[in-house]
Short mmCIF file of C-alpha atoms and ligand atoms in Angstrom, two decimals:
data_model
loop_
_atom_site.label_atom_id
_atom_site.label_comp_id
_atom_site.label_asym_id
_atom_site.label_seq_id
_atom_site.Cartn_x
_atom_site.Cartn_y
_atom_site.Cartn_z
CA MET A 21 129.18 127.28 130.74
CA ILE A 22 127.61 127.53 134.16
CA GLU A 23 130.01 125.56 136.30
CA ASP A 24 128.77 123.47 139.15
CA LYS A 25 130.30 125.51 141.93
CA ASN A 26 128.40 123.55 144.51
CA PRO A 27 129.75 120.02 144.34
CA GLN A 28 127.46 118.77 147.08
CA ARG A 29 124.66 116.71 145.59
CA THR A 30 122.10 115.50 148.09
CA PRO A 31 119.67 113.16 146.32
CA LEU A 32 116.00 114.17 146.59
CA SER A 33 115.19 110.73 147.94
CA GLU A 34 117.12 111.58 151.09
CA LEU A 35 114.48 114.15 152.07
CA GLY A 36 111.32 112.73 150.50
CA GLU A 37 108.45 114.92 149.29
CA PHE A 38 107.39 116.33 152.65
CA GLY A 39 110.96 116.76 153.81
CA LEU A 40 111.71 118.66 150.61
CA ILE A 41 108.69 120.97 150.98
CA GLU A 42 109.65 121.65 154.57
CA HIS A 43 113.27 122.26 153.57
CA LEU A 44 112.40 124.69 150.78
CA THR A 45 109.71 126.62 152.61
CA ASN A 46 110.73 126.65 156.28
CA HIS A 47 111.97 130.23 156.51
CA ILE A 48 109.26 131.85 154.44
CA GLU A 49 107.83 134.87 156.23
CA ILE A 50 104.43 136.45 155.84
CA LYS A 51 104.35 140.23 155.55
CA GLN A 52 101.19 141.21 153.68
CA PRO A 53 98.26 142.12 155.94
CA SER A 54 95.98 140.39 153.39
CA THR A 55 97.64 136.99 154.03
CA ILE A 56 95.60 135.42 156.83
CA LYS A 57 97.09 131.92 156.44
CA GLY A 58 100.08 131.00 154.28
CA ILE A 59 101.91 127.71 153.87
CA GLY A 60 101.04 124.82 156.16
CA ASP A 61 97.38 123.93 155.84
CA ASP A 62 95.30 122.54 153.00
CA ALA A 63 94.78 126.02 151.55
CA ALA A 64 95.91 129.58 152.11
CA ILE A 65 93.44 132.24 153.28
CA LEU A 66 93.46 135.82 151.98
CA ASP A 67 91.37 138.85 152.85
CA PHE A 68 91.42 141.88 150.56
CA GLU A 69 88.81 143.80 152.57
CA GLY A 70 86.42 144.53 149.75
CA LYS A 71 89.00 145.20 147.03
CA LYS A 72 88.93 143.23 143.79
CA THR A 73 91.24 140.21 143.62
CA VAL A 74 93.51 139.85 140.58
CA VAL A 75 95.00 136.43 139.69
CA SER A 76 97.43 135.34 137.00
CA THR A 77 99.32 132.11 136.40
CA ASP A 78 102.13 130.89 134.14
CA LEU A 79 103.72 127.55 133.45
CA LEU A 80 107.40 127.19 132.50
CA VAL A 81 108.63 123.94 131.02
CA GLU A 82 112.30 122.96 130.67
CA GLY A 83 113.35 122.68 127.04
CA ILE A 84 110.41 124.84 125.93
CA HIS A 85 110.72 128.01 128.01
CA PHE A 86 114.21 127.70 129.42
CA ASP A 87 117.48 125.87 128.83
CA LEU A 88 119.39 124.96 131.98
CA SER A 89 122.66 124.74 130.07
CA TYR A 90 122.91 128.53 130.33
CA VAL A 91 120.15 129.64 132.68
CA PRO A 92 121.29 129.52 136.32
CA LEU A 93 118.54 128.09 138.54
CA LYS A 94 118.56 131.13 140.76
CA HIS A 95 117.81 133.37 137.79
CA LEU A 96 115.14 130.97 136.62
CA GLY A 97 113.37 131.18 139.97
CA TYR A 98 113.57 134.97 139.91
CA LYS A 99 112.29 135.19 136.34
CA ALA A 100 109.41 132.76 136.98
CA VAL A 101 108.15 135.19 139.62
CA MET A 102 108.74 138.30 137.44
CA VAL A 103 106.74 136.90 134.54
CA ASN A 104 103.71 136.64 136.81
CA LEU A 105 104.09 139.88 138.73
CA SER A 106 104.33 141.66 135.40
CA ASP A 107 100.80 140.44 134.56
CA ILE A 108 99.44 141.77 137.85
CA TYR A 109 101.08 145.19 137.31
CA ALA A 110 99.66 145.24 133.77
CA MET A 111 96.20 145.26 135.38
CA ASN A 112 97.36 148.27 137.44
CA ALA A 113 96.96 146.11 140.55
CA VAL A 114 99.20 145.59 143.58
CA ALA A 115 100.84 142.15 143.67
CA SER A 116 100.67 140.64 147.15
CA GLN A 117 101.03 136.85 147.09
CA ILE A 118 102.40 134.02 144.95
CA THR A 119 102.10 130.27 144.95
CA VAL A 120 104.91 128.16 143.48
CA SER A 121 104.47 124.67 142.08
CA ILE A 122 107.31 122.53 140.84
CA ALA A 123 107.69 119.14 139.20
CA VAL A 124 111.23 117.76 139.45
CA SER A 125 113.04 114.58 138.54
CA ASN A 126 115.70 112.91 140.66
CA ARG A 127 118.19 114.33 138.15
CA PHE A 128 118.13 117.42 140.40
CA PRO A 129 119.85 117.31 143.77
CA VAL A 130 118.41 119.16 146.75
CA GLU A 131 121.06 121.88 146.26
CA ALA A 132 119.71 122.70 142.79
CA LEU A 133 116.22 123.27 144.17
CA GLU A 134 117.67 125.41 146.95
CA GLU A 135 119.17 127.63 144.26
CA LEU A 136 115.86 127.83 142.43
CA TYR A 137 114.17 128.81 145.68
CA ASP A 138 116.87 131.38 146.47
CA GLY A 139 115.82 133.18 143.28
CA ILE A 140 112.11 132.81 144.06
CA LYS A 141 112.56 134.08 147.61
CA MET A 142 114.74 136.97 146.48
CA ALA A 143 112.07 138.07 144.00
CA ALA A 144 109.35 137.76 146.62
CA LYS A 145 111.37 139.85 149.05
CA ILE A 146 112.28 142.63 146.63
CA TYR A 147 108.75 142.88 145.23
CA ASP A 148 107.12 142.50 148.63
CA VAL A 149 104.92 139.49 147.94
CA ASP A 150 104.25 136.57 150.28
CA ILE A 151 104.86 132.97 149.18
CA ILE A 152 101.66 131.35 150.43
CA GLY A 153 101.73 127.83 149.03
CA GLY A 154 102.32 125.60 146.08
CA ASP A 155 102.74 122.00 145.15
CA THR A 156 105.72 119.70 144.79
CA THR A 157 105.68 116.62 142.64
CA SER A 158 107.96 114.47 140.50
CA SER A 159 108.52 114.53 136.78
CA ASN A 160 110.17 111.94 134.55
CA ARG A 161 113.03 114.15 133.52
CA GLY A 162 112.56 117.87 133.04
CA LEU A 163 111.84 120.67 135.47
CA ILE A 164 108.44 122.36 135.40
CA ILE A 165 107.61 125.49 137.39
CA SER A 166 104.26 127.14 137.73
CA VAL A 167 103.82 130.41 139.59
CA THR A 168 100.46 131.97 140.37
CA ALA A 169 100.45 135.63 141.35
CA ILE A 170 97.65 137.22 143.31
CA GLY A 171 97.04 140.92 143.81
CA TYR A 172 94.37 143.46 144.53
CA ALA A 173 93.02 146.79 143.34
CA GLU A 174 90.08 149.08 143.84
CA GLU A 175 87.58 148.42 141.09
CA ASP A 176 88.08 151.85 139.51
CA GLU A 177 91.88 151.48 139.44
CA ILE A 178 91.92 148.34 137.29
CA VAL A 179 93.09 148.87 133.71
CA TYR A 180 91.93 146.40 131.05
CA ARG A 181 93.17 145.77 127.53
CA ASP A 182 90.01 147.07 125.94
CA GLY A 183 89.88 150.72 126.98
CA ALA A 184 91.98 152.47 124.30
CA LYS A 185 90.17 155.30 122.52
CA GLU A 186 90.80 157.08 119.23
CA LYS A 187 93.38 159.92 119.65
CA ASP A 188 94.94 158.30 122.74
CA LEU A 189 98.73 158.06 122.81
CA LEU A 190 100.52 154.70 122.88
CA VAL A 191 103.31 154.63 125.50
CA VAL A 192 105.93 152.05 126.42
CA SER A 193 108.22 151.83 129.46
CA GLY A 194 111.97 151.15 129.27
CA ASP A 195 113.50 149.87 126.05
CA LEU A 196 112.81 146.91 123.80
CA GLY A 197 114.56 143.99 122.14
CA GLY A 198 117.17 143.33 124.84
CA ALA A 199 115.79 140.03 126.12
CA TYR A 200 115.68 138.51 122.64
CA LEU A 201 119.24 139.60 121.88
CA GLY A 202 120.43 138.25 125.23
CA LEU A 203 119.02 134.90 124.19
CA GLN A 204 120.85 135.09 120.84
CA VAL A 205 124.14 135.75 122.63
CA LEU A 206 123.59 132.88 125.09
CA GLU A 207 122.59 130.47 122.30
CA ARG A 208 125.70 131.41 120.34
CA GLU A 209 127.93 130.88 123.37
CA LYS A 210 126.33 127.49 123.93
CA GLU A 211 127.31 126.42 120.40
CA VAL A 212 130.85 127.76 120.84
CA TYR A 213 131.13 125.89 124.13
CA LYS A 214 130.00 122.62 122.50
CA VAL A 215 132.87 122.88 120.03
CA ASN A 216 135.46 124.05 122.51
CA PRO A 217 134.62 123.74 126.22
CA ASN A 218 137.89 125.45 127.17
CA THR A 219 137.09 128.86 125.67
CA GLN A 220 136.38 131.56 128.19
CA PRO A 221 133.72 133.77 126.64
CA ASP A 222 134.04 137.51 127.14
CA LEU A 223 130.45 138.53 127.61
CA ASP A 224 131.04 141.91 129.23
CA LYS A 225 129.86 143.95 126.31
CA TYR A 226 126.63 141.96 126.25
CA SER A 227 125.93 142.29 129.96
CA TYR A 228 122.89 144.53 129.44
CA VAL A 229 121.12 142.23 126.98
CA ILE A 230 122.04 139.07 128.91
CA GLU A 231 120.63 140.59 132.07
CA ARG A 232 117.45 141.52 130.21
CA GLN A 233 117.10 137.84 129.25
CA LEU A 234 118.17 136.16 132.48
CA LYS A 235 117.02 138.62 135.13
CA PRO A 236 114.11 140.71 133.90
CA GLU A 237 112.39 143.07 136.33
CA ALA A 238 108.62 143.48 136.37
CA ARG A 239 107.76 147.19 136.14
CA LYS A 240 106.23 147.75 139.56
CA ASP A 241 108.05 151.10 139.52
CA ILE A 242 106.17 152.25 136.40
CA GLN A 243 102.83 151.44 137.92
CA GLN A 244 103.80 153.46 141.00
CA LEU A 245 105.17 156.28 138.84
CA LEU A 246 101.89 156.56 136.91
CA LYS A 247 100.00 156.77 140.17
CA LYS A 248 102.34 159.52 141.35
CA LEU A 249 101.94 161.42 138.08
CA ASP A 250 98.18 160.99 138.40
CA VAL A 251 97.90 159.20 135.06
CA LYS A 252 95.50 156.29 134.72
CA PRO A 253 96.11 154.47 131.44
CA THR A 254 93.04 153.83 129.31
CA SER A 255 94.33 150.35 128.41
CA MET A 256 97.40 148.35 129.36
CA ILE A 257 99.25 145.08 128.67
CA ASP A 258 102.71 143.78 129.51
CA ILE A 259 105.18 142.92 126.75
CA SER A 260 105.80 139.21 126.99
CA ASP A 261 105.57 138.25 123.33
CA GLY A 262 106.91 141.27 121.45
CA LEU A 263 105.67 144.80 120.83
CA SER A 264 103.82 143.94 117.64
CA SER A 265 101.61 141.21 119.02
CA GLU A 266 100.89 143.16 122.22
CA ILE A 267 99.80 146.21 120.22
CA ILE A 268 97.54 143.97 118.18
CA HIS A 269 95.96 142.59 121.38
CA LEU A 270 95.29 146.10 122.71
CA CYS A 271 93.87 147.35 119.42
CA LYS A 272 91.68 144.32 118.72
CA GLN A 273 90.22 144.30 122.20
CA SER A 274 89.71 148.08 122.18
CA LYS A 275 88.37 148.04 118.60
CA VAL A 276 90.77 150.75 117.44
CA GLY A 277 93.57 151.15 114.90
CA ILE A 278 97.09 152.48 115.45
CA ASN A 279 100.07 154.22 113.95
CA LEU A 280 103.28 152.96 115.57
CA TYR A 281 106.28 155.16 114.69
CA GLU A 282 109.45 153.23 113.94
CA ASP A 283 111.75 156.14 114.86
CA LYS A 284 110.16 156.39 118.32
CA ILE A 285 110.74 152.77 119.41
CA PRO A 286 113.14 152.98 122.39
CA LEU A 287 116.36 151.02 121.85
CA ASP A 288 119.37 150.93 124.15
CA PRO A 289 122.72 151.61 122.38
CA THR A 290 123.80 148.04 123.27
CA ILE A 291 120.78 146.78 121.41
CA ILE A 292 121.70 148.68 118.28
CA SER A 293 125.32 147.49 118.33
CA THR A 294 124.38 143.87 119.08
CA CYS A 295 121.82 143.91 116.26
CA GLU A 296 124.53 145.08 113.86
CA GLU A 297 126.83 142.30 115.00
CA PHE A 298 124.13 139.64 114.51
CA SER A 299 122.90 141.19 111.24
CA LEU A 300 119.47 141.70 112.73
CA ASN A 301 117.11 144.58 112.10
CA SER A 302 116.62 146.35 115.43
CA THR A 303 113.02 147.32 114.63
CA THR A 304 112.16 143.71 113.86
CA VAL A 305 113.82 142.58 117.08
CA ALA A 306 111.80 145.12 119.11
CA LEU A 307 108.57 144.19 117.31
CA SER A 308 108.92 140.43 117.55
CA GLY A 309 111.55 139.67 120.16
CA GLY A 310 109.50 139.33 123.31
CA GLU A 311 110.28 138.72 126.98
CA ASP A 312 111.06 142.37 127.70
CA TYR A 313 108.33 142.59 130.38
CA GLU A 314 107.87 146.30 129.84
CA LEU A 315 104.44 147.89 130.19
CA LEU A 316 102.60 149.04 127.06
CA PHE A 317 99.65 151.34 127.59
CA THR A 318 97.51 154.06 126.14
CA ILE A 319 96.79 157.43 127.75
CA ASN A 320 94.43 160.26 127.04
CA GLN A 321 96.20 163.10 125.20
CA ASP A 322 95.36 165.46 128.08
CA ASP A 323 97.78 163.45 130.24
CA TYR A 324 100.71 163.93 127.85
CA PRO A 325 102.26 166.89 129.72
CA LYS A 326 102.44 164.72 132.88
CA ILE A 327 104.57 162.03 131.25
CA LYS A 328 106.50 163.80 128.52
CA ALA A 329 109.62 164.62 130.54
CA ASN A 330 109.99 161.15 132.00
CA PRO A 331 113.00 159.18 130.68
CA ASN A 332 111.30 155.86 131.54
CA LEU A 333 108.33 156.48 129.27
CA THR A 334 108.26 156.88 125.49
CA VAL A 335 105.32 157.81 123.31
CA ILE A 336 105.55 155.46 120.33
CA GLY A 337 102.20 155.70 118.66
CA HIS A 338 98.85 157.24 118.10
CA VAL A 339 95.47 155.51 118.39
CA LEU A 340 93.26 155.69 115.28
CA ASP A 341 89.76 154.50 114.50
CA GLU A 342 89.32 150.80 113.86
CA LYS A 343 89.02 150.95 110.10
CA SER A 344 92.37 152.76 109.72
CA GLY A 345 94.01 149.48 110.75
CA MET A 346 97.21 148.78 112.69
CA ALA A 347 100.43 149.91 111.08
CA LEU A 348 104.08 150.66 111.53
CA VAL A 349 105.06 154.02 110.10
CA THR A 350 108.65 153.49 108.96
CA ARG A 351 111.51 155.99 108.99
CA ALA A 352 110.87 156.37 105.26
CA ASN A 353 107.28 157.32 106.14
CA GLU A 354 105.77 154.18 104.66
CA ARG A 355 102.80 152.60 106.39
CA ILE A 356 103.23 148.82 106.81
CA GLU A 357 100.56 146.64 108.34
CA LEU A 358 101.55 145.24 111.76
CA LYS A 359 101.74 141.46 111.95
CA ALA A 360 101.96 139.39 115.10
CA GLN A 361 105.15 137.63 114.00
CA GLY A 362 106.80 140.79 112.73
CA TRP A 363 106.56 141.89 109.13
CA ASN A 364 109.74 140.10 108.09
CA PRO A 365 111.65 137.05 109.15
CA MET A 366 113.98 137.82 112.06
CA LYS A 367 116.82 138.64 109.66
CA GLY A 368 117.00 142.15 108.34
P1 ADP B 403 98.54 118.79 149.78
O1 ADP B 403 98.90 117.36 149.95
O2 ADP B 403 97.29 119.23 150.45
O3 ADP B 403 98.67 119.25 148.35
P2 ADP B 403 101.20 119.50 150.38
O4 ADP B 403 101.75 118.52 151.35
O5 ADP B 403 101.52 119.35 148.95
O6 ADP B 403 99.64 119.60 150.59
O7 ADP B 403 101.66 120.94 150.84
C1 ADP B 403 101.75 121.31 152.19
C2 ADP B 403 101.87 122.81 152.26
O8 ADP B 403 103.08 123.22 151.61
C3 ADP B 403 100.74 123.55 151.60
O9 ADP B 403 100.53 124.75 152.31
C4 ADP B 403 101.30 123.85 150.23
O10 ADP B 403 100.68 125.00 149.66
C5 ADP B 403 102.77 124.10 150.54
N1 ADP B 403 103.69 123.77 149.44
C6 ADP B 403 103.84 122.57 148.81
N2 ADP B 403 104.78 122.64 147.87
C7 ADP B 403 105.25 123.92 147.86
C8 ADP B 403 106.21 124.62 147.10
N3 ADP B 403 106.92 124.05 146.12
N4 ADP B 403 106.42 125.93 147.38
C9 ADP B 403 105.70 126.54 148.34
N5 ADP B 403 104.80 125.94 149.09
C10 ADP B 403 104.55 124.63 148.88
MG1 MG B 404 100.35 119.09 147.30
#
């Protein structure tokens, strides 16, 4: 589906490992005052001037986390950075640096890695983080990318997963389920393409969900918005695995229960129509889909007036005591226990 628009294929062996590192990293600029030394020595040096340092890392493996038959390398690079920045923002910290490590086989030409780095550099630029190092090595066949994100926060600004209290409100940013549906559309197109490589898919009506899958944005804006509204969440997590399992993490670590209201779960109209087309239950998709990279957090009820008018934030639940358990309150007003994998198979 993704045509090779760049017919030039320079073999990696032409540059060698050091030549490749130099080629991929030569125009990387340093902007953060906390970056004392970036790429070029044995280690980078950072100075956060007494603030707490926040670190998060992720590993993405070809065939497990991404499929290059429909994921453009530029998007992959962008997403690999987003996944990590999202974790830093979920601590209510400022992301400031990343390191990028890649393992590649000679199946990839230099041009492919340039594309990957275009996406990585674009993400770093937009989100204002410095690329301060990494590692480059070979793999037998697949592509492996690991990004480590580093950030900082004052000690009293940091928000953990374990701070939710009874009577707090559960809030989510944006809308849910899009990334999973985008993946369903792309997987379907891949099968269609296998049968008939000449079909030109019309994916316009799926552009929102495909973008949610291929080019997610970490919610730096939400973190900044909360600061502006003077709301400090009592607990927070980012939604990488699906609403249900993230709620369970928050509740277990905070030792509380929850009522999650089905009719409050934010769904884009495209999500509802795509669910109908795929015969999927939109609640199940939101609960179990994953990869939305929205922020899920709890706030004290006193802060409700500050957030209630904001279209980017939706109150979806109510924190209970631990023994009340974790449940979805359905549209029919039934209380169903929340399960990490969703309460049904993905069909609904
Ligand atoms: P070492 O042999 O000490 O691991 P390298 O030769 O691998 O050092 O790396 C040289 C410099 O280039 C270091 O600053 C390292 O962090 C950086 N670097 C290596 N690979 C990458 C990469 N893929 N992306 C960004 N920086 C990299
Ligand atoms: Mg190295």
